[in-house]
């Protein structure tokens, strides 16, 4: 595993677990909570002795060591996709259940920068009884604290509401670290082991800032300080139970000195409890929530409002990280999408080719390398871009390595299946590079990872302008070739592909023979225009048209002028420009921007005085290339937009293709202390109301709020997949393939932050190398959809998933003789018939997890007691299936209806379904035995257990709006 993790792991985390486990064994009253599984698993696999392992089992049984959350990491809540949150949670929970037979039931989301409304739903679905958060707006927290409103029952999903609600505790102003001020010493208190120094621990064992040891002379002073703080906090909560967190980041690397001092202190306070009015004990999060639950109070309900964005002070809005390290955000999502494709590809292969030549255990390891990499980057200092360059490189390397493994696996599966068919096609090699075709006359293999039929274009790089493309039957396939915007030596070939759900097809690309050539895109270059001196009077408009839209470009400025949606004949004035926020990097001069914070000096400034235009048009596609220069004479452009519109030939289903305007941007390298935005301005009367998605799961309403300070930055929100603005009739939607910050700073406007490059002299940032001097060029993609609300409602969910899960492209070359093409057309689904699901559902997961645990809880616990849990190979017979309903209640008259799914017929292409078990979100509970605590609210006064899923009878499931249903599926002949 990577060097940095090794350093950090061995010097710090290994110490913590070794030290804590040994110390817990020395006193029956001592307790500890552990959170992130990535570190624990590295310790368990590489460091822990057999004795340690035995002790961990015992401590878990006694409830003195408690795993909370239990995911691989504590994931960020603002910029992560729900699929990846579920993945990392499932990955950690699978390990804990397989190894210990335990299932975490409480969260500890103390560090993500703001709290999303998707998280409470996720944790409820995973079987949690309570949720704990900390970082919310400073002014809101102060208000909630004063009014004893830090605890509530959160109904994060409007559609699932009380069925998936969860009791939520917000930490008070002291957050999750022990307050360290002690009046009787200038050193901090309660941190007896000091501050961790790694990777070089001090030889003499004296760490920086070790607290004064507890002695007879200061024990009373220590006790008074602790009790005073406990009482101050008690006033902010409704019960007399106070959660007093002991510890902080990188603590307990020397648990011995920690516990021995605290033992004395707790003992002293309890002996004098009459005098102090307080009793104290070590506790886990579970102990605390159990105490609150037992009080049987009635709690207020919070609806689906979230706690984003997050500010810590008037000029500290944590909205910069929505865009920081855009390249890492892009790679993380590409990796997630490839993993999704690889999982279903492998699952189908195992089901249909049981006697395959591929080693399944090795294949599973290849998939696991990407599961781990995608899981770990969801960390709240990972995909957020709030890590040092060295750690960013670690995440990137792990993702690239995992992606390489999965592409290699997919290529070997295709080779194996084609050789198995013995129909004369022999692949000498399958290329999995991203760059394009190495040679003429070979195959492009395209896999559709979605469970719907798709019609779309795939682009590959070729070396000739005159090409022909054929399908498996030798029929000509519509395609277009044109000069590449990026490179002078290659051409872009766009192939129109039509592929069933979870299937792949092969296209033969050859140099021109005879008459059937791909269409050629012809380029027209227009003169560079000075935007500042444009003549408004005699406006010359250049139209670009397909079946759905007419887009007009203003030839005086070379900028977009308007879009007409042809069906409704509505025209929206629409123009796009790049602007930059200038930010301060000197702490002496005022608030700064860094990886976390966005602190603009003033309004954004337009960056370009001149725009160049090139239009490349062909029968299938028109590409509009706009180049933005700082002035009319500049040599190089700093920004570019490539806008693509498609015309789909008769006989193809072009609805989604026609209705999207694809844009790809090239941004950077920026100057220092610049934050780059693309602002789209329309004449829609939006009243400055913005809508953004929450983790790709649900839509949040974002009214513009005026603040005394920092209004621009505090009106930035995360856009993970979707953002839109609308007036009474028309909606403009933006769909993204990576997270961005987004805002509406004016009526009819939406701006997306695409890139940031910063340097500052804040000592803390310098110490951790967190100044974001990111000189890269980023190339994000955004799809625009314009239309009536009802039309965009139907289009945007499927389009968003089509962007998220674009087809996977691989290249195959022939060896030896030219093969004869097979006689019949086959959609090469990796199995018999393709898997297809209705358009308002999404096949969220189809994979073979490989866990060895028994899905019968009593059996699983029994085998762990006997020490048998880890024997044997991975289990390839259990298939994990998740289905998600994409719509909210009442959102659409048709698509918001519940859907009846027959799992047997849905999966018949994989074989004959023998048994289906419905499970909790991460798979560790049988839903029939999952009884979550039901907290009393005014609306639902009876307290008890909630069990909210109607379970499936004979493989027929009714999926209701916004549900995510999880199943284990077993097939015959396994």
PDB file of N, CA, C and O in Angstrom, residues 825-878:
ATOM      1  N   UNK A 825     -26.579 -11.286 -36.190  1.00  0.00           N
ATOM      2  CA  UNK A 825     -26.274 -10.129 -35.341  1.00  0.00           C
ATOM      3  C   UNK A 825     -26.523 -10.531 -33.899  1.00  0.00           C
ATOM      4  O   UNK A 825     -27.561 -11.077 -33.564  1.00  0.00           O
ATOM      5  N   UNK A 826     -25.564 -10.284 -33.051  1.00  0.00           N
ATOM      6  CA  UNK A 826     -25.871 -10.544 -31.646  1.00  0.00           C
ATOM      7  C   UNK A 826     -25.538  -9.302 -30.868  1.00  0.00           C
ATOM      8  O   UNK A 826     -24.479  -8.739 -31.035  1.00  0.00           O
ATOM      9  N   UNK A 827     -26.458  -8.877 -30.048  1.00  0.00           N
ATOM     10  CA  UNK A 827     -26.080  -7.868 -29.072  1.00  0.00           C
ATOM     11  C   UNK A 827     -25.263  -8.715 -28.138  1.00  0.00           C
ATOM     12  O   UNK A 827     -25.787  -9.607 -27.516  1.00  0.00           O
ATOM     13  N   UNK A 828     -23.970  -8.483 -28.053  1.00  0.00           N
ATOM     14  CA  UNK A 828     -23.178  -9.342 -27.190  1.00  0.00           C
ATOM     15  C   UNK A 828     -23.449  -8.952 -25.769  1.00  0.00           C
ATOM     16  O   UNK A 828     -22.654  -8.299 -25.142  1.00  0.00           O
ATOM     17  N   UNK A 829     -24.627  -9.298 -25.291  1.00  0.00           N
ATOM     18  CA  UNK A 829     -24.751  -9.092 -23.878  1.00  0.00           C
ATOM     19  C   UNK A 829     -23.872 -10.191 -23.343  1.00  0.00           C
ATOM     20  O   UNK A 829     -23.694 -11.206 -23.994  1.00  0.00           O
ATOM     21  N   UNK A 830     -23.313  -9.970 -22.170  1.00  0.00           N
ATOM     22  CA  UNK A 830     -22.352 -10.941 -21.681  1.00  0.00           C
ATOM     23  C   UNK A 830     -23.118 -12.201 -21.331  1.00  0.00           C
ATOM     24  O   UNK A 830     -22.577 -13.179 -20.899  1.00  0.00           O
ATOM     25  N   UNK A 831     -24.438 -12.135 -21.463  1.00  0.00           N
ATOM     26  CA  UNK A 831     -25.272 -13.275 -21.093  1.00  0.00           C
ATOM     27  C   UNK A 831     -26.360 -13.386 -22.143  1.00  0.00           C
ATOM     28  O   UNK A 831     -26.310 -12.736 -23.181  1.00  0.00           O
ATOM     29  N   UNK A 832     -27.398 -14.146 -21.822  1.00  0.00           N
ATOM     30  CA  UNK A 832     -28.456 -14.400 -22.795  1.00  0.00           C
ATOM     31  C   UNK A 832     -29.203 -13.149 -23.184  1.00  0.00           C
ATOM     32  O   UNK A 832     -28.994 -12.586 -24.249  1.00  0.00           O
ATOM     33  N   UNK A 833     -30.104 -12.665 -22.326  1.00  0.00           N
ATOM     34  CA  UNK A 833     -30.874 -11.500 -22.730  1.00  0.00           C
ATOM     35  C   UNK A 833     -30.469 -10.324 -21.851  1.00  0.00           C
ATOM     36  O   UNK A 833     -30.137 -10.496 -20.688  1.00  0.00           O
ATOM     37  N   UNK A 834     -30.515  -9.124 -22.421  1.00  0.00           N
ATOM     38  CA  UNK A 834     -30.076  -7.944 -21.666  1.00  0.00           C
ATOM     39  C   UNK A 834     -30.969  -7.698 -20.454  1.00  0.00           C
ATOM     40  O   UNK A 834     -32.120  -8.110 -20.418  1.00  0.00           O
ATOM     41  N   UNK A 835     -30.402  -7.012 -19.456  1.00  0.00           N
ATOM     42  CA  UNK A 835     -31.172  -6.627 -18.278  1.00  0.00           C
ATOM     43  C   UNK A 835     -31.749  -5.239 -18.541  1.00  0.00           C
ATOM     44  O   UNK A 835     -31.012  -4.312 -18.848  1.00  0.00           O
ATOM     45  N   UNK A 836     -33.061  -5.102 -18.483  1.00  0.00           N
ATOM     46  CA  UNK A 836     -33.672  -3.796 -18.742  1.00  0.00           C
ATOM     47  C   UNK A 836     -34.621  -3.451 -17.606  1.00  0.00           C
ATOM     48  O   UNK A 836     -35.379  -4.301 -17.137  1.00  0.00           O
ATOM     49  N   UNK A 837     -34.586  -2.198 -17.205  1.00  0.00           N
ATOM     50  CA  UNK A 837     -35.342  -1.768 -16.030  1.00  0.00           C
ATOM     51  C   UNK A 837     -36.172  -0.555 -16.442  1.00  0.00           C
ATOM     52  O   UNK A 837     -35.772   0.167 -17.353  1.00  0.00           O
ATOM     53  N   UNK A 838     -37.345  -0.319 -15.862  1.00  0.00           N
ATOM     54  CA  UNK A 838     -38.165   0.835 -16.267  1.00  0.00           C
ATOM     55  C   UNK A 838     -37.420   2.165 -16.067  1.00  0.00           C
ATOM     56  O   UNK A 838     -36.520   2.239 -15.234  1.00  0.00           O
ATOM     57  N   UNK A 839     -37.802   3.206 -16.825  1.00  0.00           N
ATOM     58  CA  UNK A 839     -37.015   4.450 -16.846  1.00  0.00           C
ATOM     59  C   UNK A 839     -37.041   5.247 -15.539  1.00  0.00           C
ATOM     60  O   UNK A 839     -36.231   6.150 -15.376  1.00  0.00           O
ATOM     61  N   UNK A 840     -37.964   4.941 -14.629  1.00  0.00           N
ATOM     62  CA  UNK A 840     -37.948   5.684 -13.356  1.00  0.00           C
ATOM     63  C   UNK A 840     -37.203   4.931 -12.262  1.00  0.00           C
ATOM     64  O   UNK A 840     -37.152   5.366 -11.119  1.00  0.00           O
ATOM     65  N   UNK A 841     -36.611   3.779 -12.634  1.00  0.00           N
ATOM     66  CA  UNK A 841     -35.775   3.041 -11.681  1.00  0.00           C
ATOM     67  C   UNK A 841     -34.344   3.035 -12.195  1.00  0.00           C
ATOM     68  O   UNK A 841     -34.094   3.177 -13.386  1.00  0.00           O
ATOM     69  N   UNK A 842     -33.423   2.860 -11.272  1.00  0.00           N
ATOM     70  CA  UNK A 842     -32.004   2.760 -11.651  1.00  0.00           C
ATOM     71  C   UNK A 842     -31.443   1.506 -10.991  1.00  0.00           C
ATOM     72  O   UNK A 842     -31.666   1.271  -9.807  1.00  0.00           O
ATOM     73  N   UNK A 843     -30.745   0.705 -11.790  1.00  0.00           N
ATOM     74  CA  UNK A 843     -30.048  -0.459 -11.244  1.00  0.00           C
ATOM     75  C   UNK A 843     -28.792   0.086 -10.569  1.00  0.00           C
ATOM     76  O   UNK A 843     -27.789   0.339 -11.217  1.00  0.00           O
ATOM     77  N   UNK A 844     -28.896   0.314  -9.272  1.00  0.00           N
ATOM     78  CA  UNK A 844     -27.827   1.023  -8.564  1.00  0.00           C
ATOM     79  C   UNK A 844     -26.604   0.137  -8.352  1.00  0.00           C
ATOM     80  O   UNK A 844     -25.477   0.620  -8.370  1.00  0.00           O
ATOM     81  N   UNK A 845     -26.827  -1.159  -8.137  1.00  0.00           N
ATOM     82  CA  UNK A 845     -25.706  -2.071  -7.899  1.00  0.00           C
ATOM     83  C   UNK A 845     -26.041  -3.444  -8.459  1.00  0.00           C
ATOM     84  O   UNK A 845     -27.143  -3.948  -8.228  1.00  0.00           O
ATOM     85  N   UNK A 846     -25.095  -4.014  -9.181  1.00  0.00           N
ATOM     86  CA  UNK A 846     -25.168  -5.431  -9.542  1.00  0.00           C
ATOM     87  C   UNK A 846     -23.741  -5.933  -9.426  1.00  0.00           C
ATOM     88  O   UNK A 846     -22.897  -5.621 -10.245  1.00  0.00           O
ATOM     89  N   UNK A 847     -23.458  -6.663  -8.350  1.00  0.00           N
ATOM     90  CA  UNK A 847     -22.063  -7.054  -8.135  1.00  0.00           C
ATOM     91  C   UNK A 847     -21.973  -8.361  -7.358  1.00  0.00           C
ATOM     92  O   UNK A 847     -22.959  -8.832  -6.797  1.00  0.00           O
ATOM     93  N   UNK A 848     -20.766  -8.909  -7.347  1.00  0.00           N
ATOM     94  CA  UNK A 848     -20.471 -10.081  -6.512  1.00  0.00           C
ATOM     95  C   UNK A 848     -19.505  -9.598  -5.436  1.00  0.00           C
ATOM     96  O   UNK A 848     -18.321  -9.400  -5.702  1.00  0.00           O
ATOM     97  N   UNK A 849     -20.008  -9.343  -4.228  1.00  0.00           N
ATOM     98  CA  UNK A 849     -19.134  -8.755  -3.203  1.00  0.00           C
ATOM     99  C   UNK A 849     -18.027  -9.705  -2.762  1.00  0.00           C
ATOM    100  O   UNK A 849     -16.928  -9.267  -2.427  1.00  0.00           O
ATOM    101  N   UNK A 850     -18.331 -11.009  -2.714  1.00  0.00           N
ATOM    102  CA  UNK A 850     -17.319 -11.976  -2.296  1.00  0.00           C
ATOM    103  C   UNK A 850     -17.265 -12.227  -0.801  1.00  0.00           C
ATOM    104  O   UNK A 850     -16.455 -13.020  -0.335  1.00  0.00           O
ATOM    105  N   UNK A 851     -18.145 -11.564  -0.002  1.00  0.00           N
ATOM    106  CA  UNK A 851     -18.105 -11.790   1.450  1.00  0.00           C
ATOM    107  C   UNK A 851     -18.356 -13.248   1.775  1.00  0.00           C
ATOM    108  O   UNK A 851     -19.149 -13.917   1.135  1.00  0.00           O
ATOM    109  N   UNK A 852     -17.698 -13.681   2.860  1.00  0.00           N
ATOM    110  CA  UNK A 852     -17.880 -15.071   3.286  1.00  0.00           C
ATOM    111  C   UNK A 852     -18.886 -15.196   4.423  1.00  0.00           C
ATOM    112  O   UNK A 852     -19.058 -16.257   4.977  1.00  0.00           O
ATOM    113  N   UNK A 853     -19.517 -14.110   4.824  1.00  0.00           N
ATOM    114  CA  UNK A 853     -20.376 -14.236   6.010  1.00  0.00           C
ATOM    115  C   UNK A 853     -21.699 -14.927   5.690  1.00  0.00           C
ATOM    116  O   UNK A 853     -22.169 -14.920   4.566  1.00  0.00           O
ATOM    117  N   UNK A 854     -22.294 -15.507   6.721  1.00  0.00           N
ATOM    118  CA  UNK A 854     -23.609 -16.112   6.567  1.00  0.00           C
ATOM    119  C   UNK A 854     -24.652 -15.010   6.698  1.00  0.00           C
ATOM    120  O   UNK A 854     -24.528 -14.132   7.542  1.00  0.00           O
ATOM    121  N   UNK A 855     -25.697 -15.071   5.857  1.00  0.00           N
ATOM    122  CA  UNK A 855     -26.716 -14.027   5.979  1.00  0.00           C
ATOM    123  C   UNK A 855     -27.697 -14.353   7.110  1.00  0.00           C
ATOM    124  O   UNK A 855     -28.598 -13.583   7.389  1.00  0.00           O
ATOM    125  N   UNK A 856     -27.491 -15.478   7.758  1.00  0.00           N
ATOM    126  CA  UNK A 856     -28.265 -15.789   8.963  1.00  0.00           C
ATOM    127  C   UNK A 856     -27.446 -15.320  10.171  1.00  0.00           C
ATOM    128  O   UNK A 856     -26.355 -15.840  10.427  1.00  0.00           O
ATOM    129  N   UNK A 857     -27.977 -14.351  10.928  1.00  0.00           N
ATOM    130  CA  UNK A 857     -27.178 -13.698  11.974  1.00  0.00           C
ATOM    131  C   UNK A 857     -26.706 -14.675  13.054  1.00  0.00           C
ATOM    132  O   UNK A 857     -25.547 -14.662  13.458  1.00  0.00           O
ATOM    133  N   UNK A 858     -27.626 -15.540  13.486  1.00  0.00           N
ATOM    134  CA  UNK A 858     -27.264 -16.486  14.544  1.00  0.00           C
ATOM    135  C   UNK A 858     -26.109 -17.382  14.081  1.00  0.00           C
ATOM    136  O   UNK A 858     -25.152 -17.630  14.820  1.00  0.00           O
ATOM    137  N   UNK A 859     -26.190 -17.829  12.836  1.00  0.00           N
ATOM    138  CA  UNK A 859     -25.127 -18.677  12.279  1.00  0.00           C
ATOM    139  C   UNK A 859     -23.800 -17.923  12.195  1.00  0.00           C
ATOM    140  O   UNK A 859     -22.743 -18.467  12.502  1.00  0.00           O
ATOM    141  N   UNK A 860     -23.887 -16.681  11.741  1.00  0.00           N
ATOM    142  CA  UNK A 860     -22.676 -15.891  11.574  1.00  0.00           C
ATOM    143  C   UNK A 860     -21.978 -15.681  12.916  1.00  0.00           C
ATOM    144  O   UNK A 860     -20.769 -15.863  13.049  1.00  0.00           O
ATOM    145  N   UNK A 861     -22.763 -15.319  13.948  1.00  0.00           N
ATOM    146  CA  UNK A 861     -22.187 -15.093  15.278  1.00  0.00           C
ATOM    147  C   UNK A 861     -21.591 -16.393  15.801  1.00  0.00           C
ATOM    148  O   UNK A 861     -20.490 -16.407  16.367  1.00  0.00           O
ATOM    149  N   UNK A 862     -22.304 -17.492  15.575  1.00  0.00           N
ATOM    150  CA  UNK A 862     -21.831 -18.801  16.055  1.00  0.00           C
ATOM    151  C   UNK A 862     -20.490 -19.166  15.412  1.00  0.00           C
ATOM    152  O   UNK A 862     -19.549 -19.574  16.099  1.00  0.00           O
ATOM    153  N   UNK A 863     -20.394 -18.977  14.093  1.00  0.00           N
ATOM    154  CA  UNK A 863     -19.146 -19.383  13.438  1.00  0.00           C
ATOM    155  C   UNK A 863     -17.979 -18.502  13.880  1.00  0.00           C
ATOM    156  O   UNK A 863     -16.840 -18.948  13.933  1.00  0.00           O
ATOM    157  N   UNK A 864     -18.267 -17.226  14.217  1.00  0.00           N
ATOM    158  CA  UNK A 864     -17.184 -16.363  14.708  1.00  0.00           C
ATOM    159  C   UNK A 864     -16.730 -16.831  16.093  1.00  0.00           C
ATOM    160  O   UNK A 864     -15.533 -16.892  16.380  1.00  0.00           O
ATOM    161  N   UNK A 865     -17.696 -17.195  16.940  1.00  0.00           N
ATOM    162  CA  UNK A 865     -17.332 -17.711  18.279  1.00  0.00           C
ATOM    163  C   UNK A 865     -16.437 -18.934  18.149  1.00  0.00           C
ATOM    164  O   UNK A 865     -15.528 -19.137  18.931  1.00  0.00           O
ATOM    165  N   UNK A 866     -16.712 -19.765  17.128  1.00  0.00           N
ATOM    166  CA  UNK A 866     -15.902 -20.961  16.924  1.00  0.00           C
ATOM    167  C   UNK A 866     -14.605 -20.653  16.174  1.00  0.00           C
ATOM    168  O   UNK A 866     -13.817 -21.548  15.895  1.00  0.00           O
ATOM    169  N   UNK A 867     -14.436 -19.374  15.784  1.00  0.00           N
ATOM    170  CA  UNK A 867     -13.215 -18.980  15.086  1.00  0.00           C
ATOM    171  C   UNK A 867     -13.161 -19.457  13.647  1.00  0.00           C
ATOM    172  O   UNK A 867     -12.098 -19.619  13.074  1.00  0.00           O
ATOM    173  N   UNK A 868     -14.342 -19.675  13.046  1.00  0.00           N
ATOM    174  CA  UNK A 868     -14.360 -20.247  11.697  1.00  0.00           C
ATOM    175  C   UNK A 868     -14.656 -19.231  10.605  1.00  0.00           C
ATOM    176  O   UNK A 868     -14.846 -19.595   9.460  1.00  0.00           O
ATOM    177  N   UNK A 869     -14.754 -17.949  10.987  1.00  0.00           N
ATOM    178  CA  UNK A 869     -15.381 -17.030  10.026  1.00  0.00           C
ATOM    179  C   UNK A 869     -14.570 -16.773   8.769  1.00  0.00           C
ATOM    180  O   UNK A 869     -15.102 -16.345   7.775  1.00  0.00           O
ATOM    181  N   UNK A 870     -13.251 -17.014   8.774  1.00  0.00           N
ATOM    182  CA  UNK A 870     -12.458 -16.553   7.635  1.00  0.00           C
ATOM    183  C   UNK A 870     -12.009 -17.689   6.709  1.00  0.00           C
ATOM    184  O   UNK A 870     -11.170 -17.493   5.865  1.00  0.00           O
ATOM    185  N   UNK A 871     -12.575 -18.880   6.911  1.00  0.00           N
ATOM    186  CA  UNK A 871     -12.051 -19.986   6.124  1.00  0.00           C
ATOM    187  C   UNK A 871     -12.603 -19.993   4.700  1.00  0.00           C
ATOM    188  O   UNK A 871     -13.687 -19.514   4.449  1.00  0.00           O
ATOM    189  N   UNK A 872     -11.835 -20.582   3.789  1.00  0.00           N
ATOM    190  CA  UNK A 872     -12.352 -20.803   2.441  1.00  0.00           C
ATOM    191  C   UNK A 872     -12.227 -19.587   1.545  1.00  0.00           C
ATOM    192  O   UNK A 872     -11.856 -18.506   1.975  1.00  0.00           O
ATOM    193  N   UNK A 873     -12.556 -19.822   0.282  1.00  0.00           N
ATOM    194  CA  UNK A 873     -12.462 -18.778  -0.725  1.00  0.00           C
ATOM    195  C   UNK A 873     -13.618 -17.802  -0.610  1.00  0.00           C
ATOM    196  O   UNK A 873     -14.582 -18.038   0.106  1.00  0.00           O
ATOM    197  N   UNK A 874     -13.516 -16.734  -1.390  1.00  0.00           N
ATOM    198  CA  UNK A 874     -14.614 -15.780  -1.470  1.00  0.00           C
ATOM    199  C   UNK A 874     -15.861 -16.505  -1.973  1.00  0.00           C
ATOM    200  O   UNK A 874     -15.779 -17.516  -2.668  1.00  0.00           O
ATOM    201  N   UNK A 875     -17.028 -15.962  -1.627  1.00  0.00           N
ATOM    202  CA  UNK A 875     -18.295 -16.557  -2.032  1.00  0.00           C
ATOM    203  C   UNK A 875     -18.745 -15.903  -3.341  1.00  0.00           C
ATOM    204  O   UNK A 875     -19.068 -14.717  -3.362  1.00  0.00           O
ATOM    205  N   UNK A 876     -18.746 -16.696  -4.417  1.00  0.00           N
ATOM    206  CA  UNK A 876     -19.141 -16.148  -5.727  1.00  0.00           C
ATOM    207  C   UNK A 876     -20.605 -16.413  -6.034  1.00  0.00           C
ATOM    208  O   UNK A 876     -21.086 -16.061  -7.102  1.00  0.00           O
ATOM    209  N   UNK A 877     -21.325 -17.041  -5.102  1.00  0.00           N
ATOM    210  CA  UNK A 877     -22.709 -17.398  -5.421  1.00  0.00           C
ATOM    211  C   UNK A 877     -23.686 -16.292  -5.018  1.00  0.00           C
ATOM    212  O   UNK A 877     -24.811 -16.260  -5.478  1.00  0.00           O
ATOM    213  N   UNK A 878     -23.241 -15.378  -4.161  1.00  0.00           N
ATOM    214  CA  UNK A 878     -24.154 -14.329  -3.689  1.00  0.00           C
ATOM    215  C   UNK A 878     -24.013 -13.087  -4.553  1.00  0.00           C
ATOM    216  O   UNK A 878     -22.931 -12.519  -4.672  1.00  0.00           O
TER     217      UNK A 878
END
